[in-house]
XYZ file of C-alpha atoms in Angstrom:
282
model
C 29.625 20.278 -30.404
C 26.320 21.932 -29.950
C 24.636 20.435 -33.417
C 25.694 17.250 -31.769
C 23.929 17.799 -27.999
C 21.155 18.868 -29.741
C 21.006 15.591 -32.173
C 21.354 13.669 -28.572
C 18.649 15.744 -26.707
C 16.052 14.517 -29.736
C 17.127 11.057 -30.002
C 16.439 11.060 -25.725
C 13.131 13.190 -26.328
C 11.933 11.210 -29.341
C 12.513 7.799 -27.532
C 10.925 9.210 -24.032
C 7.569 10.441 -25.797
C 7.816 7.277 -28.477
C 6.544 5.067 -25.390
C 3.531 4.149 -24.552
C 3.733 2.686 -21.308
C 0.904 0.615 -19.804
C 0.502 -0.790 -16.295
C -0.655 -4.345 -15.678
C -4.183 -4.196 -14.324
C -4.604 -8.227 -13.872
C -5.231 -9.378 -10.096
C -3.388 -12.403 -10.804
C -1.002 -11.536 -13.211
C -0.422 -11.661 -16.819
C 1.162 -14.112 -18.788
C 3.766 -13.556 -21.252
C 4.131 -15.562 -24.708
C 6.799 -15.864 -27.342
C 4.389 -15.598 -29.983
C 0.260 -13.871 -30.014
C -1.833 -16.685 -29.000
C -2.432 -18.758 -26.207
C -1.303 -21.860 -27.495
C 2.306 -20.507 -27.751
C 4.923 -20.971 -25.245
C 4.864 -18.891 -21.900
C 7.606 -17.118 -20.926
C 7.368 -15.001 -17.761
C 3.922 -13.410 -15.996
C 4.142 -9.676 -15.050
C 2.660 -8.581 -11.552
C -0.311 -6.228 -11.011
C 0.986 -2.696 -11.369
C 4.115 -3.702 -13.825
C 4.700 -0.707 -16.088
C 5.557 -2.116 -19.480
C 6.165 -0.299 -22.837
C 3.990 -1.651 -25.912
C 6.810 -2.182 -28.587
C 3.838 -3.346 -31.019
C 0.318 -3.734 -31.848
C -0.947 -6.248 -33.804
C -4.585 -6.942 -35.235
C -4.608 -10.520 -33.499
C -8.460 -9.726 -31.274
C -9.271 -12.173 -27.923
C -11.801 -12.402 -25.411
C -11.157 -13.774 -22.445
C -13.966 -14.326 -19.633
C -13.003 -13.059 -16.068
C -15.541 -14.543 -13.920
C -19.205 -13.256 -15.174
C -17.549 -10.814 -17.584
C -15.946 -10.718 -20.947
C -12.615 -8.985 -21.300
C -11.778 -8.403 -24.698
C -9.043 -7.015 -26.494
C -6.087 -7.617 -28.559
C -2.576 -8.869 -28.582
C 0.687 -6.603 -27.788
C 4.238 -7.219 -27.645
C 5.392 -5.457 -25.401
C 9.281 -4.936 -23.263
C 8.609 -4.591 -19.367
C 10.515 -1.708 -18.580
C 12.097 -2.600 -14.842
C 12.649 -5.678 -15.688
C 13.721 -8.220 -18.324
C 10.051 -9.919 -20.187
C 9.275 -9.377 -23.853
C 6.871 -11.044 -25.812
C 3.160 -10.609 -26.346
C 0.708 -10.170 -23.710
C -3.485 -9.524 -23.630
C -4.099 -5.998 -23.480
C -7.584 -6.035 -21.990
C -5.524 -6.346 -19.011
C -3.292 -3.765 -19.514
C -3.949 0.268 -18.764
C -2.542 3.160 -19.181
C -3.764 4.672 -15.272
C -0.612 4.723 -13.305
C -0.300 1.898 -11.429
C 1.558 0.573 -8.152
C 2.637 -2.852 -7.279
C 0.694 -4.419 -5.184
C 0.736 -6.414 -1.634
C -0.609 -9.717 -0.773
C -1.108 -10.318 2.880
C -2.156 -14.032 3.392
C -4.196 -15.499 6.134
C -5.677 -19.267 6.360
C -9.239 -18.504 4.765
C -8.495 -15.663 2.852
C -5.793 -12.836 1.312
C -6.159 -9.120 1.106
C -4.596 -7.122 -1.588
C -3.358 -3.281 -1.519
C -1.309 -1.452 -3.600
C 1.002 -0.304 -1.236
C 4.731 0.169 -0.773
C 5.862 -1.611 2.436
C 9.334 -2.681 3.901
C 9.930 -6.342 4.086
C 13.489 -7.465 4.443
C 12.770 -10.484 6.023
C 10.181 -11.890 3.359
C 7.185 -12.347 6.126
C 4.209 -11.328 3.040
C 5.493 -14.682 1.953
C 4.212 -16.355 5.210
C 0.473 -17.069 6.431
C -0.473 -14.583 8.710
C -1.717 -15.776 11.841
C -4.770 -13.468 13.727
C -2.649 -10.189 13.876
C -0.384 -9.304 10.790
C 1.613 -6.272 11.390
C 2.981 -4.532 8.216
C 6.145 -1.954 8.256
C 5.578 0.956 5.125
C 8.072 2.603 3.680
C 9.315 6.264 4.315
C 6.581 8.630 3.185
C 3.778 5.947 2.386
C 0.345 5.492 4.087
C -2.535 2.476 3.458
C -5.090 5.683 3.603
C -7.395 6.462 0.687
C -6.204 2.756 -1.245
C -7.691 0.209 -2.857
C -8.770 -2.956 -0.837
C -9.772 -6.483 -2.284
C -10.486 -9.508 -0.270
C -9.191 -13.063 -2.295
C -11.934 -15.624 -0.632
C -14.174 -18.096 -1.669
C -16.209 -19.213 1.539
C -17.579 -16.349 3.226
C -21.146 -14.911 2.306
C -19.843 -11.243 3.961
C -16.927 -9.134 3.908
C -16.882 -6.182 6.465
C -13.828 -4.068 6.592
C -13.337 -1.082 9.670
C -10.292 1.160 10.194
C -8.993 2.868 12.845
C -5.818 4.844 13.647
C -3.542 5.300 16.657
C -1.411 9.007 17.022
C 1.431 9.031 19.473
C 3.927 11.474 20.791
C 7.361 12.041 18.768
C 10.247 14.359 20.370
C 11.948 16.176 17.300
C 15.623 17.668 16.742
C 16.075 18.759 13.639
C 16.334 15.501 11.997
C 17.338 13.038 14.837
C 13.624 12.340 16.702
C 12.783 9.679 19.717
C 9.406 8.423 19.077
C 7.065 6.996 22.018
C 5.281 4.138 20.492
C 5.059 2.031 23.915
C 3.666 5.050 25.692
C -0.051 6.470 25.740
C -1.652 6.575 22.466
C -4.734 8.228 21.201
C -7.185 5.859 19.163
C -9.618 6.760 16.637
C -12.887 5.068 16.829
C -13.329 2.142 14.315
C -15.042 3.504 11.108
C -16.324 0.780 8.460
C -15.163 1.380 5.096
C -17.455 1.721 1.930
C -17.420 -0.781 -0.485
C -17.209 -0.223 -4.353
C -19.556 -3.111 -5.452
C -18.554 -2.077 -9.431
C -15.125 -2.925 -8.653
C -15.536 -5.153 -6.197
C -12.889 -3.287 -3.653
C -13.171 -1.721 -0.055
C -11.820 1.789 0.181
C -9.764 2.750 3.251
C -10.047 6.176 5.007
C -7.932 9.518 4.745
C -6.865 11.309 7.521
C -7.336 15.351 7.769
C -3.815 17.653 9.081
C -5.804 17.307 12.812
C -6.573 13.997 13.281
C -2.738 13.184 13.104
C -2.949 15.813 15.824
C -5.183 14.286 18.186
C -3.970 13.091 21.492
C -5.561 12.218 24.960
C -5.332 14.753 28.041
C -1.694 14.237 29.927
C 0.384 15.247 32.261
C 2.986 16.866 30.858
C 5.709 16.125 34.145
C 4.320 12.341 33.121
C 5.656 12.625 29.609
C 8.864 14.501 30.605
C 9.593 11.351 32.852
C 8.377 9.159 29.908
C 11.561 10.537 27.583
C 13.820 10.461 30.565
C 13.121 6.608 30.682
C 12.340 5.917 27.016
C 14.798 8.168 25.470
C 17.812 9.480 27.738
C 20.593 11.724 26.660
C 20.183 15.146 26.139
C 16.133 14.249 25.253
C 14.560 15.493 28.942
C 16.721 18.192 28.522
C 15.253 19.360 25.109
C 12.171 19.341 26.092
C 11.990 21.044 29.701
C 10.222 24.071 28.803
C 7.293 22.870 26.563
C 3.416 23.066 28.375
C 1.766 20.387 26.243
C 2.412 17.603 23.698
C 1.698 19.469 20.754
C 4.608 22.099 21.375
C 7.692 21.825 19.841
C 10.274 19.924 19.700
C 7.416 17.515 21.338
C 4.623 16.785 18.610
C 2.053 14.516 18.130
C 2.195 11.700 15.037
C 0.159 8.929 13.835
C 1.874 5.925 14.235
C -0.162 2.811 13.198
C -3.316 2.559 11.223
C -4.992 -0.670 11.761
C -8.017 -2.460 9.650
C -10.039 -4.846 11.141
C -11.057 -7.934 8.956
C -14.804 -9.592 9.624
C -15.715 -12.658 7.408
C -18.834 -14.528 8.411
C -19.265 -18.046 6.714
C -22.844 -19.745 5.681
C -23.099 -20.257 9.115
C -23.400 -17.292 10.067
C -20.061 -17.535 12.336
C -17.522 -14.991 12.380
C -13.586 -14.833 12.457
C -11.558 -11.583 12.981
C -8.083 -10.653 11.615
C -6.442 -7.537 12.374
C -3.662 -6.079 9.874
C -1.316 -3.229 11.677
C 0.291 -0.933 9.614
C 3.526 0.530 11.060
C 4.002 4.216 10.173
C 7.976 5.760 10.249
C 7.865 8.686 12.710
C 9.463 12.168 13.158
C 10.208 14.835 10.185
């Protein structure tokens, strides 16, 4: 019995080291064919940030030119491993830094990508935004320190600025009644620094205090503000704190917002604003 868990735990340890898994790095996608060249049929096109495993290499070399620069590189078969493609793909788009999917959020003129992992039940990255998109993330996830590219073709300059927004969050050990329609705090807007090599924006981090950071108040105000907002046993949990910072009250970022400026040959200016709701409490 043991010479045969031990045959098992190789086989498992020989096929998880025997991959070589590669993430697609194409901002469009990357086609896959039922045979190495470009004139054979295509059969599916993997997403930026699709992990695949490279079944084979073969000596088959192409270069492919992605606007003023020449990608070049070979083909692969290769099996994408949450999913069902196989075939052979172009690895000069392929890389072996880990990867996430990434999100397209449309408006009229232009689209902004992230790599970001966001909750949309209702399908609205499908839609065109209008001037205000507002964008719900998943448990745990933030838009700070990410990759940002703009998709346009008619604007001379891109400007992107961030700012965030912290409000107060009344904790119980789980169980938590945020105050999102209350007072807020708001960051200043800070314009992010562009990567001209890679041609992306790169949004802010946030230190421990600035998700601390809230305006003066008083604190009778906010006990009235969970009685309303809250009820229950809420005002009753938090009748002895002094400030909003002391336990179970506490102070949370709740939205991070990035502000969108695209001026046109014209030199005129439109403004879209993309709201990123953050999931409160502990």
């Amino acid at each position: 019995m043991k010479n045969a868990i031990t045959i098992l735990l190789l086989i498992l340890t020989n096929y998880i080291f025997g991959q070589q898994i590669q993430y697609v790095n194409a901002d469009n996608g990357l086609i896959v064919r039922e045979k190495p060249n470009t004139g054979s049929e295509r059969i599916g096109k993997l997403e930026y940030g699709t992990r695949v495993d490279i079944l084979k290499e073969t000596e088959i070399e192409l270069t492919i030119k992605d606007g003023n620069e020449n990608i070049s590189g070979k083909w692969v078969e290769i099996q994408e491993i949450d999913g069902n493609h196989k075939g052979y793909v172009f690895n000069g788009f392929l890389t072996s830094n880990r990867l996430s999917k990434r999100i397209e959020i449309k408006f009229q003129d232009f689209s902004l990508l992230m790599e970001l992992e966001v909750w949309d039940e209702n399908g609205e990255l499908k839609k065109t935004q209008n001037d205000t998109a507002k964008i719900y993330l998943e448990l745990g996830e933030t838009p700070e320190g990410k990759k940002i590219k703009i998709k346009q073709s008619k604007f001379k300059k891109n400007e992107i600025f961030q700012r965030h927004e912290n409000s107060v969050t009344i904790m119980n050990e789980g169980p938590h009644c945020d105050l999102t329609e209350w007072k807020h705090y708001y960051s200043d807007w800070n314009k992010l620094n562009f990567d001209v090599k890679e041609n992306t924006f790169v949004s802010d981090s946030y230190k421990h205090e600035d998700w601390e950071k809230f305006i003066e108040v008083d604190i009778n105000e906010l006990k009235k503000a969970v009685e309303k907002e809250c009820g229950g046993y809420w005002p009753k949990h938090i009748k002895d704190i002094k400030n909003v910072n002391e336990y179970p009250s506490g102070v949370s970022m709740s939205r991070i917002f990035l502000k969108i400026l695209l001026t046109d040959k014209n030199d005129s200016v439109i403004e879209k604003i993309i709201e990123f709701e953050i999931p409160m409490g502990c």
